[in-house]
Amino acid sequence: MMELRIQLIPTGEIILSPGKNGENYCHGCRAVASDGVRAMMESALTARDRVGVQDFVLLENYTSEAAFIENLRKRFKENLIYTYIGSVLVSVNPYKDLEIYNKNHMERYRGVNFYEVSPHIYAVGDNSYRSMRTERKDQCILISGESGAGKTEASKKILQYYAVTCPASEQVQTVKDRLLQSNPVLEAFGNAKTLRNDNSSRFGKYMDIQFDFKGNCPKVSSINDRSDWKTVRKALTVIGFNEVDVEELLNIIASVLHLGNVQYGGEDGNACITSDTQIKYLARLLGVNGAVLTEALTHKKIIAKGEELMSPLNLEQASSARDALSKAVYGRTFTWLVNKINASLTYTDDSSKHYSVIGLLDIYGFEVFQYNSFEQFCINYCNEKLQQLFIELTLKSEQEEYEAEGITWEPVQYFNNKIICDLVEEKFKGIISILDEECLRPGDASDLTFLEKLEDTVGGHAHFVTHKLGDTKTRKVMGREEFRLLHYAGEVNYNVNGFLDKNNDLLFRNLKEVMCMSENKILNQCFDREELSDKKRPETAAAQFKASLAKLMEILMSKEPSYVRCIKPNDSKQAGRFDDVLIRHQVKYLGLMENLRVRRAGFAYRRRYEVFLQRYKSLCPDTWPNWEGKLSDGVATLVKHLGYKPEEYKLGRSKIFIRFPKTLFATEEALETRKHSLATKLQAGWRGYSQKSKFQKLRTSAIAVQAWWRGILARRRAQRRRQAADTIRRFVKGFKNRHRERCPENEYFLDYVRFSFLMKLRRNLPKNVLDKSWPTPPAALTEASEQLRKLCMQNMVWSYCKKISPEWKHQMEQKMIASELFKDKKDNYPQSVPKLFVSTRLNGEDINPKVVQALGSEKMKYAVPVTKYDRKGYKARPRQLLLTSSSAVIVEEAKLKQRIDYGALKGISVSSLSDGLFVLHVPSDDNKQKGDVVLQSDHVIETLTKIAICSDKVNTININQGSITFTVGQGKEGTIDFTPGSELLVAKAKNGHLSVTAPRLNSR
């Protein structure tokens, strides 16, 4: 379960700290696969993530502050607000919502090493969690930066990440809801508007999230910090406030407002309240007697020699008493509220005594206003201590560790702000000690005497300046009531007015007595009656703040830190605006350049030999399962086996140092692979043992079952043998009597023969109509076999015809006619068989439009280019042969040279050779015709088939062997002689005939 503890800082801020016995833990989270390593490298990221470098360690000019800021600017302009410096995350407040905090993004960073994904606040949270899980060492995440830089939002995002990635059990649901609602309440009571931020946290939070050894964590939802009325009322109810508590709490808040309205008048120098109206309100709200309250606000109780005296207050003293009461009531109520929240978040579970912790610090940032007072002094002192912690844990400790291990590297110079911390907190000589001394000393102590005391005591300090001690230039910009501290972040002037009053407890005794008599239950808890009997002077605010801060530093020093450095890009909170001067100032006081120089000079990873060897020993056969020699020798053997290069690592006195994160990540991946093989071996061993035990128990029973089963099998085999013998006997008897009529002796055999034939026929049916195979039937099935054969053929023919398309049917019909005409009669017929007949050999563009116009409504069925031989001289002339529904037309370009009606067509003659010549015979007495037409076509088989179909004169085609005689005209005849040869040759012979020589392609 989660337990949240909050400590009050005297200036009105609070720090969330561990509970009485430690921190919190939870149940239900799964262990992650990878070891936690604070290192990252550029990897295969999207092009958008390559704007600038995502780790400043990869910056080429890493010593240049300008290059550092320019890289920030590039990424900021692309909404890439996160950048690494090794393990330190730099976050720039975008002042707008970015879609990078949903559940998908959380899963993307869950259990993944830094270098595998782009920088993100989730990566820091996941890295701390994995380091805690694998190393069993407490972690802390320190979030720092100026007011308005987004520290509170960063802490919320980390809590949100743990809430989603660490599933919660039902037991922690109530705590989750209360933690969810605690922030709106704390911010409603503890935030305020400042010059830098409209909703600045006036309190600091340190939160410890406790995990048991299972890695479980309470689930908390993302925190909604809207402090409107409905949200606060709902949050108070969830935390555990009933209506009476809420009413009394609101009465107290109202009383503080009414105390501010109390006005004083004066007679003879004594103060008196001018109006009873506010007293009536206050008496009812605070639950006290009005007359007693009036007296306490105008008089001071003095105890002298055991006697109590009431001394009247002047106007100034009465006003101070009123303000002190307001501050005490509000401050103690806030402390009570914090304790109430802590009590609601406390959960005790003794089932898990061992736990680890991840601390989360979200504290106010460095503040520099036009007018800086005691509050800014305390806040900046706290930031100095945090910077000192950062130096000790990150910079100084880094160098000291290398030196202690004997690792040589280039020293990095950095500013150690311990001198400033000593100036503030040093015992007897520090500013806080001087302030407390001035508050406690008798006499007329004032803010100016405090300033004079500072000048006398620390006036020679290099980081302390006043108007009196400064040079002429300094005096022009400093007031006489100010002192200046040269912080690590820059110079800050503090006005001493009010330092003593704010440091002292000015609440008079009689005011405490009145509050102790209050009927308000909350005030009764805030003002304890035992306080009245305590004669010890209460601690000053500065002393309490110093002690609280020292406790916080002690907590942080005990943990392994991770850092989130928040930067605000501008003072106007405008999205997309990048103020170089402001960011340069923040880079300086956050110590980012020093950290970058250290990271570039050192190694990314270091672990003690025993830890490294214990984790990775399984990767080397020589170190697994145990190494018996020196640890350093074992580590050296291990890294040699892993193939580490000399420049990738160094061996110190007690630790191994790895320079590049990618080297460690490769080792981690090898370890993950190795874990699977080890797990497989363990599983195999356990399964073997388990199965052997089961086998021993089952063996005896199995023997009995086997004996019984063998008996059954033997009986079954005997029965099958008897059945087989009977079958063989019947078969032999049937074979002997196979030629007899059907009788009981042969019926089994005959049935078997018929069945075998039918099964054989089923397996060997013809596949197509051309397959004429058919099994030989037995004598008894001859007639049935013929009937089956006819049915099978009819079925195949029917199936084949059903699949034929109309186009293919037409094609087949033409091919059938061509086959009847030319098969085994003309040499070039076989070459035409595989070629499909087309509807035309001429495109629309090939036929002259005048020809089409001349044909009129006659539909053209076929067109082919031909060569026409003159009747006289046999000169070859190119022509077009067009077939219509009624006639064949010979065309010369745009002229219809000759039209032959199909009715007038006497016949068609063609040779038996492979030539393409053919003669269309027309009547000699037809005056319209000039004589028979001699044509040649490259597609003679197709052309003649088309003519035969169109003219419906299939039987008029004559195939001649030697020559063709045709009518020239006027009773004259011509002859075409055909002779076989090696190539096609058409020419007029000496005897006046047309000689055609054609190669013979087929022998008939």
PDB file of N, CA and C in Angstrom, residues 48 51 70-81 96 575-579:
ATOM      1  N   ARG A  48      11.594  12.800 -37.262  1.00  0.00           N
ATOM      2  CA  ARG A  48      11.215  13.935 -36.422  1.00  0.00           C
ATOM      3  C   ARG A  48      12.068  13.987 -35.167  1.00  0.00           C
ATOM      4  N   VAL A  51      15.700  15.855 -34.969  1.00  0.00           N
ATOM      5  CA  VAL A  51      15.920  17.304 -34.924  1.00  0.00           C
ATOM      6  C   VAL A  51      16.843  17.570 -33.742  1.00  0.00           C
ATOM      7  N   GLU A  70      21.181  26.057 -28.583  1.00  0.00           N
ATOM      8  CA  GLU A  70      20.661  25.908 -29.937  1.00  0.00           C
ATOM      9  C   GLU A  70      20.031  24.525 -30.132  1.00  0.00           C
ATOM     10  N   ASN A  71      20.627  23.515 -29.524  1.00  0.00           N
ATOM     11  CA  ASN A  71      20.037  22.178 -29.608  1.00  0.00           C
ATOM     12  C   ASN A  71      18.681  22.133 -28.891  1.00  0.00           C
ATOM     13  N   LEU A  72      18.618  22.821 -27.744  1.00  0.00           N
ATOM     14  CA  LEU A  72      17.329  22.918 -27.046  1.00  0.00           C
ATOM     15  C   LEU A  72      16.292  23.603 -27.931  1.00  0.00           C
ATOM     16  N   ARG A  73      16.715  24.678 -28.611  1.00  0.00           N
ATOM     17  CA  ARG A  73      15.781  25.446 -29.438  1.00  0.00           C
ATOM     18  C   ARG A  73      15.245  24.581 -30.595  1.00  0.00           C
ATOM     19  N   LYS A  74      16.131  23.859 -31.264  1.00  0.00           N
ATOM     20  CA  LYS A  74      15.709  23.034 -32.397  1.00  0.00           C
ATOM     21  C   LYS A  74      14.645  22.030 -31.981  1.00  0.00           C
ATOM     22  N   ARG A  75      14.883  21.378 -30.876  1.00  0.00           N
ATOM     23  CA  ARG A  75      13.941  20.355 -30.424  1.00  0.00           C
ATOM     24  C   ARG A  75      12.649  20.980 -29.913  1.00  0.00           C
ATOM     25  N   PHE A  76      12.770  22.139 -29.257  1.00  0.00           N
ATOM     26  CA  PHE A  76      11.579  22.819 -28.733  1.00  0.00           C
ATOM     27  C   PHE A  76      10.662  23.250 -29.872  1.00  0.00           C
ATOM     28  N   LYS A  77      11.236  23.722 -30.968  1.00  0.00           N
ATOM     29  CA  LYS A  77      10.422  24.175 -32.099  1.00  0.00           C
ATOM     30  C   LYS A  77       9.650  23.017 -32.732  1.00  0.00           C
ATOM     31  N   GLU A  78      10.137  21.788 -32.554  1.00  0.00           N
ATOM     32  CA  GLU A  78       9.462  20.609 -33.106  1.00  0.00           C
ATOM     33  C   GLU A  78       8.656  19.875 -32.039  1.00  0.00           C
ATOM     34  N   ASN A  79       8.377  20.567 -30.918  1.00  0.00           N
ATOM     35  CA  ASN A  79       7.619  19.989 -29.800  1.00  0.00           C
ATOM     36  C   ASN A  79       8.324  18.794 -29.178  1.00  0.00           C
ATOM     37  N   LEU A  80       9.650  18.736 -29.296  1.00  0.00           N
ATOM     38  CA  LEU A  80      10.459  17.716 -28.632  1.00  0.00           C
ATOM     39  C   LEU A  80      10.998  18.342 -27.352  1.00  0.00           C
ATOM     40  N   ILE A  81      10.235  18.247 -26.281  1.00  0.00           N
ATOM     41  CA  ILE A  81      10.549  19.009 -25.066  1.00  0.00           C
ATOM     42  C   ILE A  81      11.529  18.279 -24.160  1.00  0.00           C
ATOM     43  N   LYS A  96       1.552  24.039 -23.486  1.00  0.00           N
ATOM     44  CA  LYS A  96       0.415  23.555 -24.268  1.00  0.00           C
ATOM     45  C   LYS A  96       0.352  22.044 -24.100  1.00  0.00           C
ATOM     46  N   ALA A 575       3.127  29.558 -25.765  1.00  0.00           N
ATOM     47  CA  ALA A 575       3.571  28.350 -26.467  1.00  0.00           C
ATOM     48  C   ALA A 575       4.393  28.731 -27.695  1.00  0.00           C
ATOM     49  N   GLY A 576       5.529  28.043 -27.875  1.00  0.00           N
ATOM     50  CA  GLY A 576       6.364  28.257 -29.050  1.00  0.00           C
ATOM     51  C   GLY A 576       7.383  29.369 -28.913  1.00  0.00           C
ATOM     52  N   ARG A 577       7.367  30.136 -27.821  1.00  0.00           N
ATOM     53  CA  ARG A 577       8.320  31.239 -27.648  1.00  0.00           C
ATOM     54  C   ARG A 577       9.524  30.742 -26.865  1.00  0.00           C
ATOM     55  N   PHE A 578      10.714  31.064 -27.369  1.00  0.00           N
ATOM     56  CA  PHE A 578      11.971  30.572 -26.799  1.00  0.00           C
ATOM     57  C   PHE A 578      12.856  31.780 -26.469  1.00  0.00           C
ATOM     58  N   ASP A 579      13.008  32.083 -25.179  1.00  0.00           N
ATOM     59  CA  ASP A 579      13.777  33.247 -24.712  1.00  0.00           C
ATOM     60  C   ASP A 579      15.210  32.799 -24.395  1.00  0.00           C
TER      61      ASP A 579
END
